């Protein structure tokens, strides 16, 4: 009788623990993280050079309007560490819903560059971010 009660208790504990792990939460967002090579600040926004999956550089232009309001299209998080700088893009229904740039807080770091392009104003007049992987 004691063995049956112990076996029943163990079985109950195993099954109740399994149900805790069986709950799956599905998010409507799909995050994609990429390393950033360099960031170039400009009066109209940021030029971000990121590392694509084939180890070549891709470039995106991010207007300052995307970062100006809370819960906007873009967000900048400053910090220190070996993982900085990087970017996370959150996809919803196959399009970028919002993104975060995790940048080094020290502007003297090698990840910060000087923007030297002429007539770049039109490159910042975009409404949607398109990333090449």
Short mmCIF file of the N, C-alpha and C atoms (twelve columns), coordinates in Angstrom:
data_MODEL
# 
_entry.id   MODEL 
# 
loop_
_atom_site.group_PDB 
_atom_site.id 
_atom_site.type_symbol 
_atom_site.label_atom_id 
_atom_site.label_alt_id 
_atom_site.label_comp_id 
_atom_site.label_asym_id 
_atom_site.label_seq_id 
_atom_site.Cartn_x 
_atom_site.Cartn_y 
_atom_site.Cartn_z 
_atom_site.pdbx_PDB_model_num 
ATOM 1   N N  . UNK A 1   0.824  -1.186 0.000   1 
ATOM 2   C CA . UNK A 1   0.000  0.000  0.000   1 
ATOM 3   C C  . UNK A 1   0.872  1.255  0.000   1 
ATOM 4   N N  . UNK A 2   1.945  1.198  0.788   1 
ATOM 5   C CA . UNK A 2   2.845  2.338  0.858   1 
ATOM 6   C C  . UNK A 2   3.539  2.570  -0.481  1 
ATOM 7   N N  . UNK A 3   3.904  1.473  -1.146  1 
ATOM 8   C CA . UNK A 3   4.584  1.588  -2.431  1 
ATOM 9   C C  . UNK A 3   3.653  2.174  -3.488  1 
ATOM 10  N N  . UNK A 4   2.384  1.787  -3.447  1 
ATOM 11  C CA . UNK A 4   1.425  2.322  -4.408  1 
ATOM 12  C C  . UNK A 4   1.217  3.816  -4.189  1 
ATOM 13  N N  . UNK A 5   1.132  4.220  -2.949  1 
ATOM 14  C CA . UNK A 5   0.933  5.638  -2.635  1 
ATOM 15  C C  . UNK A 5   2.150  6.457  -3.058  1 
ATOM 16  N N  . UNK A 6   3.342  5.921  -2.822  1 
ATOM 17  C CA . UNK A 6   4.565  6.616  -3.223  1 
ATOM 18  C C  . UNK A 6   4.660  6.707  -4.742  1 
ATOM 19  N N  . UNK A 7   4.352  5.622  -5.423  1 
ATOM 20  C CA . UNK A 7   4.397  5.621  -6.890  1 
ATOM 21  C C  . UNK A 7   3.373  6.595  -7.459  1 
ATOM 22  N N  . UNK A 8   2.201  6.636  -6.857  1 
ATOM 23  C CA . UNK A 8   1.160  7.565  -7.305  1 
ATOM 24  C C  . UNK A 8   1.590  9.011  -7.083  1 
ATOM 25  N N  . UNK A 9   2.235  9.288  -5.955  1 
ATOM 26  C CA . UNK A 9   2.737  10.646 -5.676  1 
ATOM 27  C C  . UNK A 9   3.802  11.049 -6.687  1 
ATOM 28  N N  . UNK A 10  4.734  10.156 -6.970  1 
ATOM 29  C CA . UNK A 10  5.802  10.448 -7.926  1 
ATOM 30  C C  . UNK A 10  5.217  10.680 -9.309  1 
ATOM 31  N N  . UNK A 11  4.275  9.850  -9.719  1 
ATOM 32  C CA . UNK A 11  3.626  10.017 -11.017 1 
ATOM 33  C C  . UNK A 11  2.893  11.352 -11.088 1 
ATOM 34  N N  . UNK A 12  2.202  11.718 -10.037 1 
ATOM 35  C CA . UNK A 12  1.493  12.997 -9.991  1 
ATOM 36  C C  . UNK A 12  2.467  14.169 -10.098 1 
ATOM 37  N N  . UNK A 13  3.595  14.083 -9.397  1 
ATOM 38  C CA . UNK A 13  4.583  15.165 -9.439  1 
ATOM 39  C C  . UNK A 13  5.197  15.296 -10.835 1 
ATOM 40  N N  . UNK A 14  5.471  14.183 -11.482 1 
ATOM 41  C CA . UNK A 14  6.053  14.220 -12.828 1 
ATOM 42  C C  . UNK A 14  5.063  14.817 -13.814 1 
ATOM 43  N N  . UNK A 15  3.817  14.379 -13.750 1 
ATOM 44  C CA . UNK A 15  2.811  14.888 -14.686 1 
ATOM 45  C C  . UNK A 15  2.503  16.362 -14.456 1 
ATOM 46  N N  . UNK A 16  2.434  16.785 -13.216 1 
ATOM 47  C CA . UNK A 16  2.142  18.201 -12.958 1 
ATOM 48  C C  . UNK A 16  3.306  19.085 -13.397 1 
ATOM 49  N N  . UNK A 17  4.529  18.604 -13.270 1 
ATOM 50  C CA . UNK A 17  5.684  19.363 -13.754 1 
ATOM 51  C C  . UNK A 17  5.722  19.435 -15.268 1 
ATOM 52  N N  . UNK A 18  5.284  18.393 -15.924 1 
ATOM 53  C CA . UNK A 18  5.255  18.378 -17.387 1 
ATOM 54  C C  . UNK A 18  4.271  19.407 -17.920 1 
ATOM 55  N N  . UNK A 19  3.143  19.552 -17.270 1 
ATOM 56  C CA . UNK A 19  2.150  20.522 -17.727 1 
ATOM 57  C C  . UNK A 19  2.649  21.953 -17.583 1 
ATOM 58  N N  . UNK A 20  3.515  22.191 -16.618 1 
ATOM 59  C CA . UNK A 20  4.064  23.534 -16.467 1 
ATOM 60  C C  . UNK A 20  4.918  23.915 -17.666 1 
ATOM 61  N N  . UNK A 21  5.656  22.962 -18.181 1 
ATOM 62  C CA . UNK A 21  6.526  23.236 -19.322 1 
ATOM 63  C C  . UNK A 21  5.792  23.138 -20.658 1 
ATOM 64  N N  . UNK A 22  4.609  22.580 -20.661 1 
ATOM 65  C CA . UNK A 22  3.878  22.385 -21.907 1 
ATOM 66  C C  . UNK A 22  3.227  23.672 -22.400 1 
ATOM 67  N N  . UNK A 23  3.086  24.661 -21.543 1 
ATOM 68  C CA . UNK A 23  2.445  25.905 -21.957 1 
ATOM 69  C C  . UNK A 23  3.400  26.699 -22.843 1 
ATOM 70  N N  . UNK A 24  2.968  26.996 -24.032 1 
ATOM 71  C CA . UNK A 24  3.785  27.714 -25.000 1 
ATOM 72  C C  . UNK A 24  3.158  29.076 -25.241 1 
ATOM 73  N N  . UNK A 25  3.989  30.099 -25.180 1 
ATOM 74  C CA . UNK A 25  3.490  31.437 -25.474 1 
ATOM 75  C C  . UNK A 25  3.936  31.816 -26.879 1 
ATOM 76  N N  . UNK A 26  3.005  32.188 -27.684 1 
ATOM 77  C CA . UNK A 26  3.300  32.609 -29.050 1 
ATOM 78  C C  . UNK A 26  3.236  34.119 -29.121 1 
ATOM 79  N N  . UNK A 27  4.287  34.709 -29.624 1 
ATOM 80  C CA . UNK A 27  4.331  36.151 -29.790 1 
ATOM 81  C C  . UNK A 27  3.989  36.487 -31.229 1 
ATOM 82  N N  . UNK A 28  3.407  37.650 -31.419 1 
ATOM 83  C CA . UNK A 28  3.105  38.092 -32.773 1 
ATOM 84  C C  . UNK A 28  4.332  38.718 -33.434 1 
ATOM 85  N N  . UNK A 29  5.421  38.859 -32.684 1 
ATOM 86  C CA . UNK A 29  6.648  39.458 -33.203 1 
ATOM 87  C C  . UNK A 29  7.726  38.403 -33.389 1 
ATOM 88  N N  . UNK A 30  8.524  38.586 -34.429 1 
ATOM 89  C CA . UNK A 30  9.675  37.732 -34.689 1 
ATOM 90  C C  . UNK A 30  10.917 38.615 -34.651 1 
ATOM 91  N N  . UNK A 31  11.797 38.459 -33.651 1 
ATOM 92  C CA . UNK A 31  12.992 39.310 -33.577 1 
ATOM 93  C C  . UNK A 31  14.145 38.758 -34.414 1 
ATOM 94  N N  . UNK A 32  14.875 39.653 -35.026 1 
ATOM 95  C CA . UNK A 32  16.080 39.300 -35.798 1 
ATOM 96  C C  . UNK A 32  17.182 40.243 -35.343 1 
ATOM 97  N N  . UNK A 33  18.287 39.700 -34.840 1 
ATOM 98  C CA . UNK A 33  19.383 40.502 -34.306 1 
ATOM 99  C C  . UNK A 33  20.576 40.441 -35.248 1 
ATOM 100 N N  . UNK A 34  21.195 41.608 -35.451 1 
ATOM 101 C CA . UNK A 34  22.355 41.705 -36.335 1 
ATOM 102 C C  . UNK A 34  23.421 42.574 -35.680 1 
ATOM 103 N N  . UNK A 35  24.671 42.258 -35.968 1 
ATOM 104 C CA . UNK A 35  25.790 43.053 -35.451 1 
ATOM 105 C C  . UNK A 35  25.926 44.338 -36.262 1 
ATOM 106 N N  . UNK A 36  26.270 45.406 -35.572 1 
ATOM 107 C CA . UNK A 36  26.508 46.697 -36.221 1 
ATOM 108 C C  . UNK A 36  28.010 46.904 -36.321 1 
ATOM 109 N N  . UNK A 37  28.459 47.332 -37.484 1 
ATOM 110 C CA . UNK A 37  29.870 47.627 -37.684 1 
ATOM 111 C C  . UNK A 37  30.187 49.053 -37.249 1 
ATOM 112 N N  . UNK A 38  29.382 50.004 -37.712 1 
ATOM 113 C CA . UNK A 38  29.642 51.404 -37.399 1 
ATOM 114 C C  . UNK A 38  28.368 52.228 -37.505 1 
ATOM 115 N N  . UNK A 39  28.310 53.294 -36.718 1 
ATOM 116 C CA . UNK A 39  27.181 54.224 -36.736 1 
ATOM 117 C C  . UNK A 39  27.720 55.612 -37.035 1 
ATOM 118 N N  . UNK A 40  27.053 56.302 -37.964 1 
ATOM 119 C CA . UNK A 40  27.467 57.642 -38.372 1 
ATOM 120 C C  . UNK A 40  26.334 58.620 -38.082 1 
ATOM 121 N N  . UNK A 41  26.461 59.452 -37.040 1 
ATOM 122 C CA . UNK A 41  25.406 60.423 -36.753 1 
ATOM 123 C C  . UNK A 41  25.396 61.548 -37.791 1 
ATOM 124 N N  . UNK A 42  24.208 62.044 -38.090 1 
ATOM 125 C CA . UNK A 42  23.985 63.116 -39.056 1 
ATOM 126 C C  . UNK A 42  22.895 64.005 -38.476 1 
ATOM 127 N N  . UNK A 43  22.781 65.215 -38.952 1 
ATOM 128 C CA . UNK A 43  21.760 66.124 -38.419 1 
ATOM 129 C C  . UNK A 43  20.345 65.605 -38.663 1 
ATOM 130 N N  . UNK A 44  20.172 64.756 -39.680 1 
ATOM 131 C CA . UNK A 44  18.849 64.220 -40.001 1 
ATOM 132 C C  . UNK A 44  18.629 62.799 -39.505 1 
ATOM 133 N N  . UNK A 45  19.626 62.169 -38.902 1 
ATOM 134 C CA . UNK A 45  19.458 60.801 -38.427 1 
ATOM 135 C C  . UNK A 45  20.773 60.075 -38.262 1 
ATOM 136 N N  . UNK A 46  20.726 58.781 -38.473 1 
ATOM 137 C CA . UNK A 46  21.902 57.920 -38.320 1 
ATOM 138 C C  . UNK A 46  22.064 57.050 -39.560 1 
ATOM 139 N N  . UNK A 47  23.290 56.951 -40.022 1 
ATOM 140 C CA . UNK A 47  23.627 55.940 -41.024 1 
ATOM 141 C C  . UNK A 47  24.210 54.774 -40.250 1 
ATOM 142 N N  . UNK A 48  23.640 53.592 -40.437 1 
ATOM 143 C CA . UNK A 48  24.057 52.403 -39.701 1 
ATOM 144 C C  . UNK A 48  24.603 51.387 -40.700 1 
ATOM 145 N N  . UNK A 49  25.867 51.031 -40.531 1 
ATOM 146 C CA . UNK A 49  26.480 49.966 -41.324 1 
ATOM 147 C C  . UNK A 49  26.433 48.691 -40.492 1 
ATOM 148 N N  . UNK A 50  25.725 47.690 -40.992 1 
ATOM 149 C CA . UNK A 50  25.554 46.436 -40.262 1 
ATOM 150 C C  . UNK A 50  26.190 45.292 -41.047 1 
ATOM 151 N N  . UNK A 51  26.424 44.190 -40.362 1 
ATOM 152 C CA . UNK A 51  27.067 43.029 -40.974 1 
ATOM 153 C C  . UNK A 51  25.987 42.046 -41.409 1 
ATOM 154 N N  . UNK A 52  25.933 41.785 -42.714 1 
ATOM 155 C CA . UNK A 52  24.938 40.870 -43.268 1 
ATOM 156 C C  . UNK A 52  25.373 39.423 -43.049 1 
ATOM 157 N N  . UNK A 53  24.493 38.497 -43.355 1 
ATOM 158 C CA . UNK A 53  24.773 37.081 -43.111 1 
ATOM 159 C C  . UNK A 53  25.922 36.550 -43.964 1 
ATOM 160 N N  . UNK A 54  26.205 37.188 -45.103 1 
ATOM 161 C CA . UNK A 54  27.330 36.745 -45.929 1 
ATOM 162 C C  . UNK A 54  28.619 37.504 -45.595 1 
ATOM 163 N N  . UNK A 55  28.626 38.176 -44.454 1 
ATOM 164 C CA . UNK A 55  29.771 38.905 -43.897 1 
ATOM 165 C C  . UNK A 55  30.179 40.128 -44.707 1 
ATOM 166 N N  . UNK A 56  29.248 40.676 -45.460 1 
ATOM 167 C CA . UNK A 56  29.474 41.950 -46.134 1 
ATOM 168 C C  . UNK A 56  28.696 43.022 -45.386 1 
ATOM 169 N N  . UNK A 57  28.968 44.273 -45.712 1 
ATOM 170 C CA . UNK A 57  28.299 45.368 -45.016 1 
ATOM 171 C C  . UNK A 57  27.041 45.798 -45.751 1 
ATOM 172 N N  . UNK A 58  26.014 46.039 -44.977 1 
ATOM 173 C CA . UNK A 58  24.787 46.641 -45.470 1 
ATOM 174 C C  . UNK A 58  24.632 47.995 -44.804 1 
ATOM 175 N N  . UNK A 59  23.895 48.899 -45.423 1 
ATOM 176 C CA . UNK A 59  23.721 50.246 -44.884 1 
ATOM 177 C C  . UNK A 59  22.243 50.598 -44.846 1 
ATOM 178 N N  . UNK A 60  21.814 51.159 -43.722 1 
ATOM 179 C CA . UNK A 60  20.461 51.706 -43.611 1 
ATOM 180 C C  . UNK A 60  20.564 53.127 -43.075 1 
ATOM 181 N N  . UNK A 61  19.624 53.944 -43.478 1 
ATOM 182 C CA . UNK A 61  19.537 55.323 -43.010 1 
ATOM 183 C C  . UNK A 61  18.295 55.431 -42.137 1 
ATOM 184 N N  . UNK A 62  18.481 55.910 -40.902 1 
ATOM 185 C CA . UNK A 62  17.400 55.986 -39.922 1 
ATOM 186 C C  . UNK A 62  17.153 57.447 -39.562 1 
ATOM 187 N N  . UNK A 63  16.044 58.028 -40.006 1 
ATOM 188 C CA . UNK A 63  15.744 59.426 -39.676 1 
ATOM 189 C C  . UNK A 63  15.508 59.626 -38.181 1 
ATOM 190 N N  . UNK A 64  15.809 60.810 -37.691 1 
ATOM 191 C CA . UNK A 64  15.639 61.105 -36.266 1 
ATOM 192 C C  . UNK A 64  14.181 61.030 -35.833 1 
ATOM 193 N N  . UNK A 65  13.233 61.249 -36.742 1 
ATOM 194 C CA . UNK A 65  11.810 61.188 -36.370 1 
ATOM 195 C C  . UNK A 65  11.419 59.813 -35.840 1 
ATOM 196 N N  . UNK A 66  12.107 58.781 -36.282 1 
ATOM 197 C CA . UNK A 66  11.782 57.431 -35.828 1 
ATOM 198 C C  . UNK A 66  12.112 57.222 -34.355 1 
ATOM 199 N N  . UNK A 67  12.975 58.057 -33.785 1 
ATOM 200 C CA . UNK A 67  13.424 57.880 -32.402 1 
ATOM 201 C C  . UNK A 67  12.831 58.904 -31.446 1 
ATOM 202 N N  . UNK A 68  12.014 59.824 -31.917 1 
ATOM 203 C CA . UNK A 68  11.600 60.958 -31.100 1 
ATOM 204 C C  . UNK A 68  10.456 60.678 -30.145 1 
ATOM 205 N N  . UNK A 69  9.602  59.712 -30.417 1 
ATOM 206 C CA . UNK A 69  8.484  59.481 -29.507 1 
ATOM 207 C C  . UNK A 69  8.621  58.122 -28.821 1 
ATOM 208 N N  . UNK A 70  8.013  58.023 -27.656 1 
ATOM 209 C CA . UNK A 70  8.042  56.761 -26.923 1 
ATOM 210 C C  . UNK A 70  7.250  55.714 -27.696 1 
ATOM 211 N N  . UNK A 71  7.740  54.500 -27.700 1 
ATOM 212 C CA . UNK A 71  7.128  53.388 -28.435 1 
ATOM 213 C C  . UNK A 71  6.987  53.715 -29.909 1 
ATOM 214 N N  . UNK A 72  7.996  54.413 -30.440 1 
ATOM 215 C CA . UNK A 72  7.994  54.759 -31.855 1 
ATOM 216 C C  . UNK A 72  8.547  53.632 -32.704 1 
ATOM 217 N N  . UNK A 73  8.867  53.962 -33.925 1 
ATOM 218 C CA . UNK A 73  9.380  52.980 -34.881 1 
ATOM 219 C C  . UNK A 73  10.778 52.511 -34.487 1 
ATOM 220 N N  . UNK A 74  11.597 53.412 -33.952 1 
ATOM 221 C CA . UNK A 74  12.954 53.071 -33.545 1 
ATOM 222 C C  . UNK A 74  13.253 53.508 -32.131 1 
ATOM 223 N N  . UNK A 75  14.219 52.838 -31.526 1 
ATOM 224 C CA . UNK A 75  14.643 53.167 -30.163 1 
ATOM 225 C C  . UNK A 75  16.149 52.953 -30.080 1 
ATOM 226 N N  . UNK A 76  16.821 53.814 -29.325 1 
ATOM 227 C CA . UNK A 76  18.262 53.675 -29.115 1 
ATOM 228 C C  . UNK A 76  18.511 53.369 -27.650 1 
ATOM 229 N N  . UNK A 77  19.299 52.334 -27.409 1 
ATOM 230 C CA . UNK A 77  19.693 51.945 -26.058 1 
ATOM 231 C C  . UNK A 77  21.213 52.036 -26.003 1 
ATOM 232 N N  . UNK A 78  21.725 52.832 -25.068 1 
ATOM 233 C CA . UNK A 78  23.171 52.998 -24.921 1 
ATOM 234 C C  . UNK A 78  23.685 52.089 -23.817 1 
ATOM 235 N N  . UNK A 79  24.880 51.558 -24.000 1 
ATOM 236 C CA . UNK A 79  25.471 50.692 -22.993 1 
ATOM 237 C C  . UNK A 79  26.927 50.401 -23.301 1 
ATOM 238 N N  . UNK A 80  27.516 49.577 -22.472 1 
ATOM 239 C CA . UNK A 80  28.915 49.159 -22.617 1 
ATOM 240 C C  . UNK A 80  28.964 47.644 -22.593 1 
ATOM 241 N N  . UNK A 81  29.959 47.079 -23.227 1 
ATOM 242 C CA . UNK A 81  30.141 45.637 -23.184 1 
ATOM 243 C C  . UNK A 81  30.556 45.088 -24.527 1 
ATOM 244 N N  . UNK A 82  30.996 43.845 -24.513 1 
ATOM 245 C CA . UNK A 82  31.485 43.209 -25.737 1 
ATOM 246 C C  . UNK A 82  30.376 42.986 -26.756 1 
ATOM 247 N N  . UNK A 83  29.129 42.910 -26.313 1 
ATOM 248 C CA . UNK A 83  28.029 42.652 -27.234 1 
ATOM 249 C C  . UNK A 83  27.616 43.892 -28.023 1 
ATOM 250 N N  . UNK A 84  27.980 45.069 -27.580 1 
ATOM 251 C CA . UNK A 84  27.615 46.318 -28.256 1 
ATOM 252 C C  . UNK A 84  28.580 46.596 -29.395 1 
ATOM 253 N N  . UNK A 85  28.176 47.185 -30.484 1 
ATOM 254 C CA . UNK A 85  26.829 47.590 -30.885 1 
ATOM 255 C C  . UNK A 85  26.131 46.486 -31.688 1 
ATOM 256 N N  . UNK A 86  24.814 46.446 -31.578 1 
ATOM 257 C CA . UNK A 86  24.008 45.516 -32.364 1 
ATOM 258 C C  . UNK A 86  22.610 46.097 -32.518 1 
ATOM 259 N N  . UNK A 87  21.820 45.479 -33.364 1 
ATOM 260 C CA . UNK A 87  20.455 45.946 -33.615 1 
ATOM 261 C C  . UNK A 87  19.514 44.753 -33.600 1 
ATOM 262 N N  . UNK A 88  18.307 44.971 -33.101 1 
ATOM 263 C CA . UNK A 88  17.263 43.955 -33.140 1 
ATOM 264 C C  . UNK A 88  16.070 44.531 -33.885 1 
ATOM 265 N N  . UNK A 89  15.632 43.804 -34.902 1 
ATOM 266 C CA . UNK A 89  14.493 44.206 -35.719 1 
ATOM 267 C C  . UNK A 89  13.334 43.274 -35.393 1 
ATOM 268 N N  . UNK A 90  12.177 43.839 -35.087 1 
ATOM 269 C CA . UNK A 90  11.004 43.062 -34.712 1 
ATOM 270 C C  . UNK A 90  10.028 43.041 -35.883 1 
ATOM 271 N N  . UNK A 91  9.808  41.848 -36.416 1 
ATOM 272 C CA . UNK A 91  8.925  41.671 -37.568 1 
ATOM 273 C C  . UNK A 91  7.526  41.281 -37.106 1 
ATOM 274 N N  . UNK A 92  6.535  41.829 -37.788 1 
ATOM 275 C CA . UNK A 92  5.139  41.472 -37.559 1 
ATOM 276 C C  . UNK A 92  4.481  41.415 -38.933 1 
ATOM 277 N N  . UNK A 93  3.890  40.294 -39.254 1 
ATOM 278 C CA . UNK A 93  3.239  40.078 -40.553 1 
ATOM 279 C C  . UNK A 93  4.207  40.291 -41.714 1 
ATOM 280 N N  . UNK A 94  5.458  39.886 -41.545 1 
ATOM 281 C CA . UNK A 94  6.443  39.943 -42.611 1 
ATOM 282 C C  . UNK A 94  7.103  41.289 -42.838 1 
ATOM 283 N N  . UNK A 95  6.759  42.297 -42.042 1 
ATOM 284 C CA . UNK A 95  7.357  43.626 -42.179 1 
ATOM 285 C C  . UNK A 95  7.930  44.054 -40.839 1 
ATOM 286 N N  . UNK A 96  8.920  44.945 -40.878 1 
ATOM 287 C CA . UNK A 96  9.507  45.446 -39.634 1 
ATOM 288 C C  . UNK A 96  8.495  46.346 -38.943 1 
ATOM 289 N N  . UNK A 97  8.135  45.967 -37.717 1 
ATOM 290 C CA . UNK A 97  7.194  46.757 -36.929 1 
ATOM 291 C C  . UNK A 97  7.929  47.837 -36.148 1 
ATOM 292 N N  . UNK A 98  9.051  47.472 -35.554 1 
ATOM 293 C CA . UNK A 98  9.898  48.423 -34.834 1 
ATOM 294 C C  . UNK A 98  11.285 47.801 -34.665 1 
ATOM 295 N N  . UNK A 99  12.230 48.625 -34.221 1 
ATOM 296 C CA . UNK A 99  13.597 48.130 -34.054 1 
ATOM 297 C C  . UNK A 99  14.289 48.886 -32.931 1 
ATOM 298 N N  . UNK A 100 15.373 48.278 -32.439 1 
ATOM 299 C CA . UNK A 100 16.199 48.899 -31.402 1 
ATOM 300 C C  . UNK A 100 17.654 48.842 -31.826 1 
ATOM 301 N N  . UNK A 101 18.329 49.964 -31.648 1 
ATOM 302 C CA . UNK A 101 19.769 50.028 -31.856 1 
ATOM 303 C C  . UNK A 101 20.428 50.035 -30.486 1 
ATOM 304 N N  . UNK A 102 21.280 49.085 -30.223 1 
ATOM 305 C CA . UNK A 102 22.028 49.010 -28.973 1 
ATOM 306 C C  . UNK A 102 23.429 49.525 -29.280 1 
ATOM 307 N N  . UNK A 103 23.706 50.759 -28.869 1 
ATOM 308 C CA . UNK A 103 24.934 51.442 -29.256 1 
ATOM 309 C C  . UNK A 103 25.841 51.675 -28.060 1 
ATOM 310 N N  . UNK A 104 27.135 51.780 -28.325 1 
ATOM 311 C CA . UNK A 104 28.131 52.048 -27.285 1 
ATOM 312 C C  . UNK A 104 27.930 53.478 -26.792 1 
ATOM 313 N N  . UNK A 105 27.891 53.654 -25.484 1 
ATOM 314 C CA . UNK A 105 27.628 54.976 -24.913 1 
ATOM 315 C C  . UNK A 105 28.815 55.925 -25.021 1 
ATOM 316 N N  . UNK A 106 30.008 55.398 -25.244 1 
ATOM 317 C CA . UNK A 106 31.199 56.229 -25.405 1 
ATOM 318 C C  . UNK A 106 31.332 56.621 -26.880 1 
ATOM 319 N N  . UNK A 107 31.111 57.898 -27.179 1 
ATOM 320 C CA . UNK A 107 31.151 58.360 -28.568 1 
ATOM 321 C C  . UNK A 107 32.568 58.372 -29.147 1 
ATOM 322 N N  . UNK A 108 33.584 58.123 -28.338 1 
ATOM 323 C CA . UNK A 108 34.956 57.996 -28.822 1 
ATOM 324 C C  . UNK A 108 35.294 56.562 -29.228 1 
ATOM 325 N N  . UNK A 109 34.340 55.658 -29.074 1 
ATOM 326 C CA . UNK A 109 34.549 54.263 -29.438 1 
ATOM 327 C C  . UNK A 109 34.688 54.137 -30.959 1 
ATOM 328 N N  . UNK A 110 35.395 53.099 -31.417 1 
ATOM 329 C CA . UNK A 110 35.611 52.904 -32.857 1 
ATOM 330 C C  . UNK A 110 34.319 52.591 -33.610 1 
ATOM 331 N N  . UNK A 111 33.260 52.226 -32.898 1 
ATOM 332 C CA . UNK A 111 31.992 51.933 -33.568 1 
ATOM 333 C C  . UNK A 111 31.262 53.201 -34.014 1 
ATOM 334 N N  . UNK A 112 31.720 54.365 -33.554 1 
ATOM 335 C CA . UNK A 112 31.145 55.642 -33.985 1 
ATOM 336 C C  . UNK A 112 32.025 56.232 -35.072 1 
ATOM 337 N N  . UNK A 113 31.418 56.692 -36.142 1 
ATOM 338 C CA . UNK A 113 32.164 57.283 -37.245 1 
ATOM 339 C C  . UNK A 113 31.731 58.718 -37.493 1 
ATOM 340 N N  . UNK A 114 32.383 59.352 -38.449 1 
ATOM 341 C CA . UNK A 114 32.065 60.725 -38.846 1 
ATOM 342 C C  . UNK A 114 31.382 60.661 -40.206 1 
ATOM 343 N N  . UNK A 115 30.208 61.247 -40.297 1 
ATOM 344 C CA . UNK A 115 29.427 61.231 -41.532 1 
ATOM 345 C C  . UNK A 115 30.042 62.202 -42.528 1 
ATOM 346 N N  . UNK A 116 30.477 61.708 -43.678 1 
ATOM 347 C CA . UNK A 116 31.175 62.547 -44.648 1 
ATOM 348 C C  . UNK A 116 30.492 62.596 -46.018 1 
ATOM 349 N N  . UNK A 117 29.307 62.061 -46.153 1 
ATOM 350 C CA . UNK A 117 28.627 62.060 -47.448 1 
ATOM 351 C C  . UNK A 117 28.066 63.439 -47.765 1 
ATOM 352 N N  . UNK A 118 28.159 63.816 -49.013 1 
ATOM 353 C CA . UNK A 118 27.569 65.072 -49.480 1 
ATOM 354 C C  . UNK A 118 26.132 64.812 -49.918 1 
ATOM 355 N N  . UNK A 119 25.266 65.785 -49.709 1 
ATOM 356 C CA . UNK A 119 23.872 65.730 -50.174 1 
ATOM 357 C C  . UNK A 119 23.164 64.445 -49.742 1 
ATOM 358 N N  . UNK A 120 23.236 64.130 -48.476 1 
ATOM 359 C CA . UNK A 120 22.621 62.905 -47.966 1 
ATOM 360 C C  . UNK A 120 21.215 63.140 -47.427 1 
ATOM 361 N N  . UNK A 121 20.713 64.364 -47.541 1 
ATOM 362 C CA . UNK A 121 19.403 64.675 -46.969 1 
ATOM 363 C C  . UNK A 121 18.298 63.780 -47.524 1 
ATOM 364 N N  . UNK A 122 18.321 63.486 -48.820 1 
ATOM 365 C CA . UNK A 122 17.262 62.672 -49.421 1 
ATOM 366 C C  . UNK A 122 17.327 61.220 -48.964 1 
ATOM 367 N N  . UNK A 123 18.476 60.756 -48.495 1 
ATOM 368 C CA . UNK A 123 18.588 59.376 -48.019 1 
ATOM 369 C C  . UNK A 123 17.855 59.178 -46.694 1 
ATOM 370 N N  . UNK A 124 17.633 60.266 -45.969 1 
ATOM 371 C CA . UNK A 124 16.924 60.175 -44.693 1 
ATOM 372 C C  . UNK A 124 15.425 60.422 -44.841 1 
ATOM 373 N N  . UNK A 125 14.948 60.678 -46.031 1 
ATOM 374 C CA . UNK A 125 13.515 60.920 -46.236 1 
ATOM 375 C C  . UNK A 125 12.832 59.622 -46.663 1 
ATOM 376 N N  . UNK A 126 12.914 58.617 -45.802 1 
ATOM 377 C CA . UNK A 126 12.279 57.326 -46.059 1 
ATOM 378 C C  . UNK A 126 11.243 57.068 -44.978 1 
ATOM 379 N N  . UNK A 127 10.272 56.225 -45.278 1 
ATOM 380 C CA . UNK A 127 9.211  55.961 -44.312 1 
ATOM 381 C C  . UNK A 127 9.269  54.554 -43.736 1 
ATOM 382 N N  . UNK A 128 10.007 53.660 -44.391 1 
ATOM 383 C CA . UNK A 128 10.056 52.273 -43.935 1 
ATOM 384 C C  . UNK A 128 11.479 51.738 -44.038 1 
ATOM 385 N N  . UNK A 129 11.849 50.954 -43.063 1 
ATOM 386 C CA . UNK A 129 13.179 50.358 -43.015 1 
ATOM 387 C C  . UNK A 129 13.172 49.032 -43.774 1 
ATOM 388 N N  . UNK A 130 14.125 48.864 -44.673 1 
ATOM 389 C CA . UNK A 130 14.264 47.613 -45.421 1 
ATOM 390 C C  . UNK A 130 15.681 47.091 -45.192 1 
ATOM 391 N N  . UNK A 131 15.769 45.885 -44.661 1 
ATOM 392 C CA . UNK A 131 17.049 45.275 -44.310 1 
ATOM 393 C C  . UNK A 131 17.369 44.169 -45.310 1 
ATOM 394 N N  . UNK A 132 18.595 44.161 -45.789 1 
ATOM 395 C CA . UNK A 132 19.079 43.072 -46.637 1 
ATOM 396 C C  . UNK A 132 19.888 42.123 -45.758 1 
ATOM 397 N N  . UNK A 133 19.529 40.873 -45.786 1 
ATOM 398 C CA . UNK A 133 20.233 39.895 -44.970 1 
ATOM 399 C C  . UNK A 133 21.254 39.167 -45.797 1 
# 
